[in-house]
């Protein structure tokens, strides 16, 4: 995915966007897949937390290759956008399935009382990265000391978590608020800028002198593009949840085997996307989607231990307005276990 405006989330930003989403009746851009709506197919809506991008290569492929139809389903996709994460749309039942940029959004939503639960992790590692230049490199957290970091306002909590994890006092690092533009690094306003590594178009301005330090390698190991449903869906319609997960996972497996064709399907569905840029990015997207963990346990796998570590980090930083939610209220492995035989077991 190429949007990084939701890479980091604070309690206030999430709750604000949840409230905004609650006032919308399926707002956003819809994409319906299939030559025509068949009477015997049940339409399911996937609510995104971002604008349509390479983060839905697998969903587009699954719909176009008939994987949803084989489950008796037809897929609608509702795009998100700035200040809309879509969690409230899923929580209210307007969408059957959601996918959001970063896992902390679901922890914060659960703490706020929304009955949603993660069922799979689309990206095994989060692409959020700190970018610097070879002439003044930041290769590990300690290199941030004395530096000026330009980051998105909602991503400041990620920097705070990184510093806390590595026992670096916050006053040792100066912070500037930026958008998605990487120019502060090139003009000397900042020593470091942040964004998603998959945002290849925005990163072109930095050139071949770029030095990367990922949030994951710095010790804050979040999931990206987590999928979630409501507690009610899990209890009342578990087979629907499993069917959606089977279709999506098969779609991502098809992308793994047919990356160029998958890009063509995506750009055909969303012609505003640049084909060349997407071709340059698809291998990186697949590297985040498949690794040793997916080779062992299949696409979408995640661990309770990782989720608990995330909860502990956000709790230690005072991000939960109410008590920190229990890990079993935030995520469940049941749909992954139920679909273990059909989810593709590819490595990175």
mmCIF file of N, CA, C and O in Angstrom, residues 16 71 74 118 137 149 174 184 192 236 280 297 317:
data_model
loop_
_atom_site.group_PDB
_atom_site.id
_atom_site.type_symbol
_atom_site.label_atom_id
_atom_site.label_comp_id
_atom_site.label_asym_id
_atom_site.label_seq_id
_atom_site.Cartn_x
_atom_site.Cartn_y
_atom_site.Cartn_z
ATOM 1 N N UNK A 16 -11.354 9.854 17.126
ATOM 2 C CA UNK A 16 -11.947 10.895 16.301
ATOM 3 C C UNK A 16 -12.408 10.344 14.967
ATOM 4 O O UNK A 16 -13.506 10.616 14.495
ATOM 5 N N UNK A 71 -17.014 -19.289 -3.085
ATOM 6 C CA UNK A 71 -17.511 -19.337 -1.712
ATOM 7 C C UNK A 71 -18.963 -18.887 -1.631
ATOM 8 O O UNK A 71 -19.517 -18.762 -0.535
ATOM 9 N N UNK A 74 -19.978 -12.372 -3.417
ATOM 10 C CA UNK A 74 -19.539 -11.318 -4.331
ATOM 11 C C UNK A 74 -18.955 -10.204 -3.475
ATOM 12 O O UNK A 74 -19.522 -9.833 -2.440
ATOM 13 N N UNK A 118 -9.369 -8.856 15.424
ATOM 14 C CA UNK A 118 -8.513 -9.182 14.287
ATOM 15 C C UNK A 118 -8.544 -10.681 14.022
ATOM 16 O O UNK A 118 -8.503 -11.495 14.946
ATOM 17 N N UNK A 137 23.705 9.179 8.408
ATOM 18 C CA UNK A 137 22.812 8.015 8.453
ATOM 19 C C UNK A 137 22.258 7.696 9.843
ATOM 20 O O UNK A 137 22.903 7.938 10.869
ATOM 21 N N UNK A 149 13.775 14.677 13.493
ATOM 22 C CA UNK A 149 12.953 13.693 12.791
ATOM 23 C C UNK A 149 11.659 14.364 12.348
ATOM 24 O O UNK A 149 10.920 14.904 13.178
ATOM 25 N N UNK A 174 14.656 15.903 18.301
ATOM 26 C CA UNK A 174 13.731 16.973 17.920
ATOM 27 C C UNK A 174 12.742 16.433 16.891
ATOM 28 O O UNK A 174 13.129 15.698 15.982
ATOM 29 N N UNK A 184 11.591 17.493 3.322
ATOM 30 C CA UNK A 184 12.368 18.023 4.452
ATOM 31 C C UNK A 184 13.736 17.359 4.613
ATOM 32 O O UNK A 184 14.694 17.987 5.084
ATOM 33 N N UNK A 192 15.932 13.057 9.373
ATOM 34 C CA UNK A 192 15.208 11.808 9.168
ATOM 35 C C UNK A 192 13.764 12.137 8.789
ATOM 36 O O UNK A 192 13.180 13.073 9.342
ATOM 37 N N UNK A 236 -21.960 -15.732 15.313
ATOM 38 C CA UNK A 236 -23.183 -16.095 14.604
ATOM 39 C C UNK A 236 -22.923 -16.651 13.202
ATOM 40 O O UNK A 236 -23.712 -17.464 12.710
ATOM 41 N N UNK A 280 6.984 -1.826 -9.947
ATOM 42 C CA UNK A 280 8.215 -1.646 -9.181
ATOM 43 C C UNK A 280 8.026 -1.950 -7.704
ATOM 44 O O UNK A 280 9.018 -2.138 -6.983
ATOM 45 N N UNK A 297 2.934 -21.418 8.548
ATOM 46 C CA UNK A 297 1.553 -21.408 9.033
ATOM 47 C C UNK A 297 0.557 -20.787 8.066
ATOM 48 O O UNK A 297 -0.612 -20.668 8.380
ATOM 49 N N UNK A 317 2.709 3.487 27.403
ATOM 50 C CA UNK A 317 2.754 4.868 26.934
ATOM 51 C C UNK A 317 1.447 5.610 27.209
ATOM 52 O O UNK A 317 1.261 6.739 26.759
#
